[in-house]
Short mmCIF file of C-alpha atoms and ligand atoms in Angstrom, two decimals:
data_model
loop_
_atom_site.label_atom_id
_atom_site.label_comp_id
_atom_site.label_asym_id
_atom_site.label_seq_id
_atom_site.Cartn_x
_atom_site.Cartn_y
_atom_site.Cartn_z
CA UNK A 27 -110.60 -2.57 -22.14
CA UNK A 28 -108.84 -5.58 -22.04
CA UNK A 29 -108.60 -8.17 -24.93
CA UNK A 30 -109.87 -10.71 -22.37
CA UNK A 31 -112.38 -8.14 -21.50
CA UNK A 32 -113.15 -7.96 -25.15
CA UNK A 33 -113.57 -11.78 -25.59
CA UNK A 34 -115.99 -11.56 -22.48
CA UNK A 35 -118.05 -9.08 -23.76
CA UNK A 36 -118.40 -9.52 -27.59
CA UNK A 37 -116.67 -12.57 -28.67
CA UNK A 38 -118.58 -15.34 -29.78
CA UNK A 39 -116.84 -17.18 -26.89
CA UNK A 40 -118.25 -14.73 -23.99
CA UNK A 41 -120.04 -17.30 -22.29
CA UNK A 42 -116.90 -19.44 -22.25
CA UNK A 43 -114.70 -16.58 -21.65
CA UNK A 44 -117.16 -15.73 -18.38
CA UNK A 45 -116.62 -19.24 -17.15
CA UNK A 46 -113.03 -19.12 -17.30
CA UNK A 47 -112.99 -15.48 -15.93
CA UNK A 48 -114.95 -17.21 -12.77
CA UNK A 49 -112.87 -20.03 -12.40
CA UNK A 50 -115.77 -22.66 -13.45
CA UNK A 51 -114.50 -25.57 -15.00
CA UNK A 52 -115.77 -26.69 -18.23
CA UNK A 53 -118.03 -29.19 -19.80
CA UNK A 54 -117.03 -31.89 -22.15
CA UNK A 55 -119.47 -29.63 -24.67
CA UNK A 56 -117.55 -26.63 -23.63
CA UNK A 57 -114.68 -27.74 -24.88
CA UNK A 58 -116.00 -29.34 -28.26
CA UNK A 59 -117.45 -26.00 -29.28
CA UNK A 60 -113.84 -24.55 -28.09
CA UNK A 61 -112.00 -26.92 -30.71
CA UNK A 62 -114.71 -26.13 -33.33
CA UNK A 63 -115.14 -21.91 -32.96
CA UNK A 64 -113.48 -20.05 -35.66
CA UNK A 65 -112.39 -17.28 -33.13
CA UNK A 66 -109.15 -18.56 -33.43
CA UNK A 67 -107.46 -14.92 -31.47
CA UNK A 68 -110.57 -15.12 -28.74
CA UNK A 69 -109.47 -19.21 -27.74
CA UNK A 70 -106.17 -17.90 -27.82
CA UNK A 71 -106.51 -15.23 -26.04
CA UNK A 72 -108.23 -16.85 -22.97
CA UNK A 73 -105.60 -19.67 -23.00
CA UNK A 74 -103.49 -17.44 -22.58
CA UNK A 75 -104.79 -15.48 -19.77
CA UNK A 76 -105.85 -18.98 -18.35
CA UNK A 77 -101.57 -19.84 -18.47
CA UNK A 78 -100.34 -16.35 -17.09
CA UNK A 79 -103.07 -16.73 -14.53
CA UNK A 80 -101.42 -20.27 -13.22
CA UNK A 81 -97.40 -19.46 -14.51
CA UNK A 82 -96.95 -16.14 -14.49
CA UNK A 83 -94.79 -14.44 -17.76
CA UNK A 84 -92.50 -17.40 -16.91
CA UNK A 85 -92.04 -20.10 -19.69
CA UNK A 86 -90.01 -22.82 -19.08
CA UNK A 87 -87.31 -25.57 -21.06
CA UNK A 88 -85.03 -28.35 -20.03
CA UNK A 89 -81.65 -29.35 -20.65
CA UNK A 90 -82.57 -33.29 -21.64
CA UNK A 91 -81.03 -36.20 -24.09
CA UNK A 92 -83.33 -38.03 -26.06
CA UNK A 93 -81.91 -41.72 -25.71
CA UNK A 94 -83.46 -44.67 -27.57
CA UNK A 95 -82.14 -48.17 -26.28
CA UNK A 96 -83.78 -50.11 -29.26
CA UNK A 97 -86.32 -49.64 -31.75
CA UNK A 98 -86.92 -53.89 -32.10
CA UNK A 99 -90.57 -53.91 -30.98
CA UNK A 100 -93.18 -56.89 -31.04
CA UNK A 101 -95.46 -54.78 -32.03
CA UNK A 102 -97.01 -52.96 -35.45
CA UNK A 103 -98.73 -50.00 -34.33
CA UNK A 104 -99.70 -48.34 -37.94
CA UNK A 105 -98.82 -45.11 -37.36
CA UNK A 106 -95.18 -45.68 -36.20
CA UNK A 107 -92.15 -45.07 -37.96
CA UNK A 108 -89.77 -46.15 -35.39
CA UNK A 109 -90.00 -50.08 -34.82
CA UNK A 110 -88.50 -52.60 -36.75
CA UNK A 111 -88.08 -56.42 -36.60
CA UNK A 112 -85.03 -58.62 -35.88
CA UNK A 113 -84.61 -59.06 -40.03
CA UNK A 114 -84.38 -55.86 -40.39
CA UNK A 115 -81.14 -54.03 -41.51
CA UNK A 116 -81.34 -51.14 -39.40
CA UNK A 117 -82.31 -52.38 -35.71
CA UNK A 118 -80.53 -51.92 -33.20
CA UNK A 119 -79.73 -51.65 -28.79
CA UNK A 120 -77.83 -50.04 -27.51
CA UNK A 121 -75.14 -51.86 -24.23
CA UNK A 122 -75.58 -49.80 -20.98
CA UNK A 123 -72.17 -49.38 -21.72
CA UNK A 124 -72.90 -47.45 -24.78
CA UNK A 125 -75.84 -45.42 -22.95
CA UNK A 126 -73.31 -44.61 -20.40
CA UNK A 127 -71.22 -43.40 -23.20
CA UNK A 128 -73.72 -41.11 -24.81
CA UNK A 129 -74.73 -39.91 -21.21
CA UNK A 130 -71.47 -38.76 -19.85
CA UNK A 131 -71.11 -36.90 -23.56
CA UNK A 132 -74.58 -34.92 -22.92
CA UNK A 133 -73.48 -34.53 -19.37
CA UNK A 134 -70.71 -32.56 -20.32
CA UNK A 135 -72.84 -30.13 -22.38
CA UNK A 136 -74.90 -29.51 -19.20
CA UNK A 137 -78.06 -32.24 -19.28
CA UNK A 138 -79.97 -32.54 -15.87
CA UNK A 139 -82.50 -34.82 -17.56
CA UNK A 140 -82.27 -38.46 -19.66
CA UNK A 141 -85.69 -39.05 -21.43
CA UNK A 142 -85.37 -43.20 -22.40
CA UNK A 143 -87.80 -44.82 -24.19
CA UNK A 144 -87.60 -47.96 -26.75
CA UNK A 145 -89.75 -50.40 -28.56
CA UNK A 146 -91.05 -53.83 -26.77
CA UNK A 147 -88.22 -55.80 -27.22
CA UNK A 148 -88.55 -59.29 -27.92
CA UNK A 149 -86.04 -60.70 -25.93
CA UNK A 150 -84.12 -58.69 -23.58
CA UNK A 151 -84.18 -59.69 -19.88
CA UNK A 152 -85.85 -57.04 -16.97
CA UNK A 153 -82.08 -57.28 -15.52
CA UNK A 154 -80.99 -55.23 -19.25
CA UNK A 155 -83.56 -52.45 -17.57
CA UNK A 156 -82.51 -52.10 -14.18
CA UNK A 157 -78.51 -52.43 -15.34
CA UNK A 158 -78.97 -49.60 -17.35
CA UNK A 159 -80.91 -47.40 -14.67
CA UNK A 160 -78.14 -48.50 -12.37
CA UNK A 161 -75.32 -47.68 -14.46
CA UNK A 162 -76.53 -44.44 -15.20
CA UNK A 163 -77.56 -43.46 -11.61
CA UNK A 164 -74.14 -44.25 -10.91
CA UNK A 165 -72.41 -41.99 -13.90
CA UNK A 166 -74.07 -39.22 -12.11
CA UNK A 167 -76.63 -39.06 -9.33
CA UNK A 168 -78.14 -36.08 -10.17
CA UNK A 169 -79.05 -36.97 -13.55
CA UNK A 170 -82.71 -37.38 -13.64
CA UNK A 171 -83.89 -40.76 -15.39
CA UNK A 172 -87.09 -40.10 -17.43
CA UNK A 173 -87.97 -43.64 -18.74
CA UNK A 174 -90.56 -45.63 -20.40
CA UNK A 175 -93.89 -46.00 -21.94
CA UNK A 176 -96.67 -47.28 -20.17
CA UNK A 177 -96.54 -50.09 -22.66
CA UNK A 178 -92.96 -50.82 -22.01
CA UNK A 179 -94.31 -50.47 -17.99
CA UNK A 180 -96.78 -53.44 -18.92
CA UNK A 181 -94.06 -55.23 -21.10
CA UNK A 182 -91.17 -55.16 -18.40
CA UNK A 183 -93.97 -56.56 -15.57
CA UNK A 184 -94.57 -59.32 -18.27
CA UNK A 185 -90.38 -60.30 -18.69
CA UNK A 186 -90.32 -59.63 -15.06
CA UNK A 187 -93.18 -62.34 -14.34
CA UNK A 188 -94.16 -59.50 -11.13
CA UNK A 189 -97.55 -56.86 -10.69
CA UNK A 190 -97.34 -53.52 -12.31
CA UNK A 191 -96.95 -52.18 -8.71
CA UNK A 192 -93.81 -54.46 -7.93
CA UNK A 193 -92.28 -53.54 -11.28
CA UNK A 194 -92.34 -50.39 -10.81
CA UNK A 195 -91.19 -50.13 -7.75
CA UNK A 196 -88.36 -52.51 -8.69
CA UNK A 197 -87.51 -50.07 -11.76
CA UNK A 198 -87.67 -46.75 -9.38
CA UNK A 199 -85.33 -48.83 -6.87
CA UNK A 200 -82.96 -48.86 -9.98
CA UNK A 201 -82.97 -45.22 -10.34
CA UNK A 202 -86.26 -44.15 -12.35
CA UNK A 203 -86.76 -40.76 -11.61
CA UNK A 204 -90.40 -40.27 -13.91
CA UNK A 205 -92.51 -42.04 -15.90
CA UNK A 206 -92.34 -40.42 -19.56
CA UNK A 207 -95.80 -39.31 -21.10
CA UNK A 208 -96.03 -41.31 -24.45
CA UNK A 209 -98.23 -44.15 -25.63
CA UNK A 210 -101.35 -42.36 -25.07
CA UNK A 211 -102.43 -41.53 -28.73
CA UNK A 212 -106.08 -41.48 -28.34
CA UNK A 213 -107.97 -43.34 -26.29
CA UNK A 214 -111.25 -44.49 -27.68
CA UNK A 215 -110.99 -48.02 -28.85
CA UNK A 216 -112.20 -47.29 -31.95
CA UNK A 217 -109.85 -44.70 -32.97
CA UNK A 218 -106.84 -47.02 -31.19
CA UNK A 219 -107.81 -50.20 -33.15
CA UNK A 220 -107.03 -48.15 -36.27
CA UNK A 221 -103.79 -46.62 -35.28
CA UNK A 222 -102.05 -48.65 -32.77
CA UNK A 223 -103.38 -52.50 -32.94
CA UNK A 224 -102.33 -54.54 -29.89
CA UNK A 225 -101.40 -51.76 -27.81
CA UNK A 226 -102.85 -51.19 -24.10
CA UNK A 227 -105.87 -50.12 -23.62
CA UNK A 228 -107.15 -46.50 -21.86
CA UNK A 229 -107.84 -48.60 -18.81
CA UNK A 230 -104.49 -50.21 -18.79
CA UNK A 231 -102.56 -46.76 -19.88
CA UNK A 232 -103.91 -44.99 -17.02
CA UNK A 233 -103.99 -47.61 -14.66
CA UNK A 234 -99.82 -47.39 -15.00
CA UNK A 235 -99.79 -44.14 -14.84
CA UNK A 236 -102.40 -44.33 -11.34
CA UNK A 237 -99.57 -47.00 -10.20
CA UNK A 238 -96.52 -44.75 -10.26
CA UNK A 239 -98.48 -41.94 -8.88
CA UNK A 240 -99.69 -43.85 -5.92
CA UNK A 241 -96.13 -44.97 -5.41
CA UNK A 242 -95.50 -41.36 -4.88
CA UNK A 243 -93.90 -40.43 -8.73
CA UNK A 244 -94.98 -37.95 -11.01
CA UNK A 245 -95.25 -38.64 -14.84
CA UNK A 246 -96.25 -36.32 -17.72
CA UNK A 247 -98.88 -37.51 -20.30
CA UNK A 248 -99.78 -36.99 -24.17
CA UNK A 249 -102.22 -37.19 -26.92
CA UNK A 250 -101.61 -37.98 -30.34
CA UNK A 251 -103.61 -36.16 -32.43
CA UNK A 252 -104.32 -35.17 -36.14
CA UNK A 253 -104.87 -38.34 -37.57
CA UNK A 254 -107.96 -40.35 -38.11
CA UNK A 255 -109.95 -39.44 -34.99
CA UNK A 256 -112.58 -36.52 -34.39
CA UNK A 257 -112.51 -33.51 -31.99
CA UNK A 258 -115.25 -35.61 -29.81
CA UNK A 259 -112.78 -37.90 -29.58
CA UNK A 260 -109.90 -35.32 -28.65
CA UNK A 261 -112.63 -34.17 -25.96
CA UNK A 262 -113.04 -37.97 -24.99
CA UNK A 263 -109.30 -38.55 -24.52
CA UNK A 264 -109.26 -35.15 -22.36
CA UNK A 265 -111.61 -36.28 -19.88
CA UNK A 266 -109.79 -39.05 -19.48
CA UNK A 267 -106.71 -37.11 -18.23
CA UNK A 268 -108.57 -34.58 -15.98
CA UNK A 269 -110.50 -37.24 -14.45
CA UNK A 270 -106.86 -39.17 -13.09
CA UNK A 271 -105.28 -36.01 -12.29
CA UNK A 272 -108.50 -35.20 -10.09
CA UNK A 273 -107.72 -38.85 -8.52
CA UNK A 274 -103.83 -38.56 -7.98
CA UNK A 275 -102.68 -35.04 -9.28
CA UNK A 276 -99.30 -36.89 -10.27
CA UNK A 277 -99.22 -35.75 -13.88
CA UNK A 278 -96.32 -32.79 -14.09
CA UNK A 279 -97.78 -31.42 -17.14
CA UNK A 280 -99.66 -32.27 -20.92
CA UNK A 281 -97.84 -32.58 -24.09
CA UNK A 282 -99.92 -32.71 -26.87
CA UNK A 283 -98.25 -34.25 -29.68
CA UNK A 284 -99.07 -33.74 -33.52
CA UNK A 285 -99.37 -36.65 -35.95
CA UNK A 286 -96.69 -36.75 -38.62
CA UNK A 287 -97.60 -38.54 -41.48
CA UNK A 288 -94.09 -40.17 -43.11
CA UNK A 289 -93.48 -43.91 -43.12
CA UNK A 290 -96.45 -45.61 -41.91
CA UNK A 291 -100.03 -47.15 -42.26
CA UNK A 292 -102.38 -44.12 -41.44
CA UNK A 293 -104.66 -42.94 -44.39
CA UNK A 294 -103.49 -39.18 -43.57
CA UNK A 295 -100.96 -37.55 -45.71
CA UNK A 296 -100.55 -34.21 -43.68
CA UNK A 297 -100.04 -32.96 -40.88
CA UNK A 298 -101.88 -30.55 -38.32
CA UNK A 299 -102.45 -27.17 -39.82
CA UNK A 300 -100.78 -24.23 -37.61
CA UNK A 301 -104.22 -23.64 -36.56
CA UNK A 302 -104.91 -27.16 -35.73
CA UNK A 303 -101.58 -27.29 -33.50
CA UNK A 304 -102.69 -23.54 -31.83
CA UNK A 305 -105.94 -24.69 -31.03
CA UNK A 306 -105.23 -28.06 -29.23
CA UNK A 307 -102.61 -26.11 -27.40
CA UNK A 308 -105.38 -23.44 -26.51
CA UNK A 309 -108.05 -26.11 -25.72
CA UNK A 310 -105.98 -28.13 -23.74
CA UNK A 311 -105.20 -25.33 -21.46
CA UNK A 312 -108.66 -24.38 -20.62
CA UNK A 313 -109.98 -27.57 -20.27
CA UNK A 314 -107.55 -29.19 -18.10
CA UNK A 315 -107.69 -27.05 -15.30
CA UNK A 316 -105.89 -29.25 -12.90
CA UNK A 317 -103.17 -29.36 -15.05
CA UNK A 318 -99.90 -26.68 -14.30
CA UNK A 319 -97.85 -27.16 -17.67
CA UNK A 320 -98.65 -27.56 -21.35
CA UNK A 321 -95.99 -27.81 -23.50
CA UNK A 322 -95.66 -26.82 -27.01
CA UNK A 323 -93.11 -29.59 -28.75
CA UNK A 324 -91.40 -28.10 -30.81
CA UNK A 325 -90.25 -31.45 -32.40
CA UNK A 326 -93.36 -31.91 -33.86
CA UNK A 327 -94.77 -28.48 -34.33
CA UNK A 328 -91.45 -26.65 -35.09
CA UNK A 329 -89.89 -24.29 -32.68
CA UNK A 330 -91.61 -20.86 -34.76
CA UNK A 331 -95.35 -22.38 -34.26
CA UNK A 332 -94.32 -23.56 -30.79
CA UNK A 333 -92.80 -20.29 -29.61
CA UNK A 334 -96.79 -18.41 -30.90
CA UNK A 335 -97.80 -21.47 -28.90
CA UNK A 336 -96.47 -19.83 -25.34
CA UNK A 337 -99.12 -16.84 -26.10
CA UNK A 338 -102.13 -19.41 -27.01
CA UNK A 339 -101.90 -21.20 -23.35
CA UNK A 340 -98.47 -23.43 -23.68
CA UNK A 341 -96.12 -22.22 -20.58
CA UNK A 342 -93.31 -24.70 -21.68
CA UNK A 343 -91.19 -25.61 -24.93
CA UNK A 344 -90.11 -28.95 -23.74
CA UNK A 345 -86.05 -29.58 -23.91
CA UNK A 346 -82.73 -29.74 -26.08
CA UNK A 347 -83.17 -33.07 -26.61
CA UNK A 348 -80.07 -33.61 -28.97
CA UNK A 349 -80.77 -36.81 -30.73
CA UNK A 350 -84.61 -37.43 -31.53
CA UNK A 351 -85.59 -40.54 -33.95
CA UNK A 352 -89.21 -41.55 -33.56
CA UNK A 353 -90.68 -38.16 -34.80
CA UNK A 354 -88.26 -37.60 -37.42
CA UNK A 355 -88.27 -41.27 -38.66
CA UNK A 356 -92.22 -40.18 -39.54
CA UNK A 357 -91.14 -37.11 -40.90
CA UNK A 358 -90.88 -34.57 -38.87
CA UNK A 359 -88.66 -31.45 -40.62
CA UNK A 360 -87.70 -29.66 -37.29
CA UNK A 361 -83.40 -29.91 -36.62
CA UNK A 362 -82.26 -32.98 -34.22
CA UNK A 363 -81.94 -30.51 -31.35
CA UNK A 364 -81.70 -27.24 -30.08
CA UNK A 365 -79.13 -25.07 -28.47
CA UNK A 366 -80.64 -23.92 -25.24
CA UNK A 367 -79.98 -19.97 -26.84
CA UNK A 368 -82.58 -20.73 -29.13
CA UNK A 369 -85.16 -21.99 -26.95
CA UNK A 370 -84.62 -18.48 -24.63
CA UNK A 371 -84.59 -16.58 -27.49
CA UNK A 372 -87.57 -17.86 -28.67
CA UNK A 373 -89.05 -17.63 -24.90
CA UNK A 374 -88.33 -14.08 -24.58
CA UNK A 375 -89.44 -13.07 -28.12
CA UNK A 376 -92.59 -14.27 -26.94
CA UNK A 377 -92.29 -11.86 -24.30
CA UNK A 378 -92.21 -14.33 -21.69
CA UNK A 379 -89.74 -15.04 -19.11
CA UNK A 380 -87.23 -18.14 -19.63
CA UNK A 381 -86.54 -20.44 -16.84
CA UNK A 382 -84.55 -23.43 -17.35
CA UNK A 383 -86.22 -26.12 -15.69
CA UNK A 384 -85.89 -29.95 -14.39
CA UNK A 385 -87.60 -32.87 -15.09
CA UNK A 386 -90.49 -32.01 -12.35
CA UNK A 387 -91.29 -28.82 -13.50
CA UNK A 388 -88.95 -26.99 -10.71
CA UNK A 389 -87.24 -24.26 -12.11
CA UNK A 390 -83.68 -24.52 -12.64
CA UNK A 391 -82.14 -20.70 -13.13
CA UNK A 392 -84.70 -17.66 -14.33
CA UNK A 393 -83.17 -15.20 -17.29
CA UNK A 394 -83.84 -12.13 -16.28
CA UNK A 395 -84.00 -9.28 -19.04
CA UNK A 396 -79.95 -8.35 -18.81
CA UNK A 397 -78.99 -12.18 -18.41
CA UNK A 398 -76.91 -13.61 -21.75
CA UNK A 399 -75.11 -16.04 -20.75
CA UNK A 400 -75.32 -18.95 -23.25
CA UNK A 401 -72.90 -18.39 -25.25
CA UNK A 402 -72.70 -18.67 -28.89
CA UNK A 403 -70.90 -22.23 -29.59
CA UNK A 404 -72.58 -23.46 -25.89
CA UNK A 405 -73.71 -26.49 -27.79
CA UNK A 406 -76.96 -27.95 -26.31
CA UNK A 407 -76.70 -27.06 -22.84
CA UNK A 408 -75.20 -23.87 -23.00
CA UNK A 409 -73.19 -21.76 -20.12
CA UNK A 410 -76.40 -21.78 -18.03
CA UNK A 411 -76.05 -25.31 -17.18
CA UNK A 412 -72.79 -25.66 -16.01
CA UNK A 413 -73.41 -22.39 -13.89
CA UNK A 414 -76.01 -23.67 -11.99
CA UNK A 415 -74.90 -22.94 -8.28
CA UNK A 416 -74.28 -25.70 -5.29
CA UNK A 417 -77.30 -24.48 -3.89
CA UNK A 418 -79.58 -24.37 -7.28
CA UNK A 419 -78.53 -28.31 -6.86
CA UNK A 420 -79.46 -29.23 -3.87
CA UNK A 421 -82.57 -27.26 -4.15
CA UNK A 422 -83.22 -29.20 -7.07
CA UNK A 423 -82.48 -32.83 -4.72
CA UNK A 424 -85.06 -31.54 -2.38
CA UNK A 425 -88.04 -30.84 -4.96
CA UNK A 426 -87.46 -34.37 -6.67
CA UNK A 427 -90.08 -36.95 -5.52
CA UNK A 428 -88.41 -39.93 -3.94
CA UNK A 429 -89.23 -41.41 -6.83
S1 SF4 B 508 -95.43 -47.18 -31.09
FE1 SF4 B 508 -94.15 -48.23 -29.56
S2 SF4 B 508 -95.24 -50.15 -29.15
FE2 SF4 B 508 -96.06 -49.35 -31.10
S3 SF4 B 508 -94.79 -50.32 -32.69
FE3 SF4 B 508 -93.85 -48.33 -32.24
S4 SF4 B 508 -92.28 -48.81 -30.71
FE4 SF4 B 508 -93.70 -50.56 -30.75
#
């Protein structure tokens, strides 16, 4: 008998487990009683079978930069770390000069990907925004420009006087490749008032995201979770997700992100337990159904609890990312980076098969078994990168959204 056979028939999840077996989507209440059953293996278990049932043994990473323009931000959201005020000491932005600097570095280590995100800035024209998209579309075509918040979306159409719409089509003009995922923390108002004061609203989060898609791009999306709010609400903010990507299937994949709880206003000193992290992992997989990836972030979980992740319904680790602040700023313990060895190791310990992937989820080069190429000083990127053929290139053009 199979352990998903097991589940089925014994399990205190078997109704559940004959659902997913079927193919049924579940219920909001489904997936309440999901977060709150104490058969930790059983959830696992059919996340898992849910994941290899959509991806295969394949789990995937990315070869990205993390690159922060600013962290001067209008707002106070209390739970972040990251912003800070024109007084204070340590603010700063970055020149597209300098970007293109720290781009052309990662490029050399093998990067397809640039995630960019930054605080509101107070002052900054749109122009700073579409120079820097520019510049770096012309450092290196190729290199795919994941940028911005849906805040920063709704900030930018503010500077640039213009509708959502026309900004972003203005910004994916410039060179914006995706939308990144972020900003979503939860989104019941009650739970948002307490974290993230002055922020966008659901509405106005996924009405960005609705935007881009209709334009024709593809964005991922997030929940922050761990804090102050309940599992109803994680449900809440769920439904939320599955009911756009029923509208405009333009979200790439889910990245649920744990709170950390260093250096700002939330009442919570810890963060997620290991079983906390597996099960929103687990959860998320089963009950987003239209969804292809889930990706354990290893930033905020730590690669070891995000590699057991890829057999509790993650397919993806998420990237290198070389320089991360906002996390770590609220105390995240996990290194800056990773060499892409690491994140295959840890793929294939998990008994899963590593595939180096790009910004839309396409996949980039597959390890097979015998395949040990990244060699030991590789850096970031690694030997795979810079080995990628012509052809793996140009494959990679064609999948790309026009976006
Ligand atoms: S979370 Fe974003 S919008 Fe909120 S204060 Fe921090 S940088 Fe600003």
């Amino acid at each position: 008998m199979t352990a998903v056979n097991f589940v089925l028939r014994h399990g205190e999840l078997k109704d559940l487990a004959a659902k997913v077996e079927a193919g049924a989507r579940l219920t909001e209440a489904d997936a309440l009683r999901l977060f709150e059953t104490r058969d930790l293996n059983g959830l696992g278990l059919l996340a898992s079978h849910a994941d290899r049932r959509r991806n295969g043994a394949r789990a995937s990473y990315i070869v990205n930069r993390y690159l922060n323009y600013s962290n001067y931000c209008i707002l106070s959201c209390q739970f972040c770390a990251f912003s800070r005020k024109k007084r204070d000491a340590d603010g700063f932005e970055l020149s597209a000069e300098q970007m293109v600097a720290k781009a052309r570095e990662a490029l050399a280590i093998g990067i397809t990907e640039l995630h960019i995100v930054g605080g509101l800035h107070p002052s900054l024209p749109f122009s700073y925004y579409t120079g820097f998209l520019r510049a770096l579309r012309e450092l290196d075509p190729r290199l795919q420009l994941k940028c911005f918040t849906a805040i920063e979306i709704l900030h930018l159409a503010w500077l640039a006087r213009k509708s959502v719409r026309d900004t972003l089509t203005e910004l994916r003009d410039a060179g914006l490749a995706s939308l990144t995922g972020g900003g979503a923390e939860i989104f019941r108002k009650e739970v948002r008032s307490q974290i993230a004061t002055g922020k966008e609203s659901a509405a106005e989060y996924l009405d960005v995201h609705r935007t881009w898609h209709q334009l024709g791009g593809r964005s991922t999306c997030t929940m922050l979770y761990g804090h102050v709010e309940t599992l109803a609400d994680r449900v809440d903010h769920l439904r939320h997700l599955r009911g756009l990507q029923d509208e405009t299937h333009g979200f790439t994949g889910f990245i649920p992100l744990p709170f950390q709880p260093d250096n700002n206003r939330i009442p919570v000193s810890h963060a997620p337990t290991g079983q906390d992290l597996l099960r929103t992992i687990a959860v998320a997989r089963l009950y987003l159904d239209n969804f292809d990836h889930v990706t354990a972030y290893w930033v905020g979980m730590g690669l070891r609890m995000a590699q057991v992740a890829l057999n509790y319904g993650a397919d993806d680790l998420h990237g290198t990312i070389i320089e991360e602040h906002i996390f770590h700023m609220a105390g995240a313990k996990s290194p800056q980076q990773q060499a892409e060895r690491d994140l295959v190791k840890a793929i294939r310990e998990a008994g899963r098969i590593p595939v180096q992937r790009d910004t839309f989820y396409q996949p980039l080069k597959v390890w097979e078994a015998t395949d040990t190429g990244v060699t030991p000083d590789s850096g970031a990127g690694g030997d795979a990168s810079r080995e990628r053929t012509d052809a793996t290139e140009s494959a990679t053009r064609a999948t790309a959204p026009e976006a």
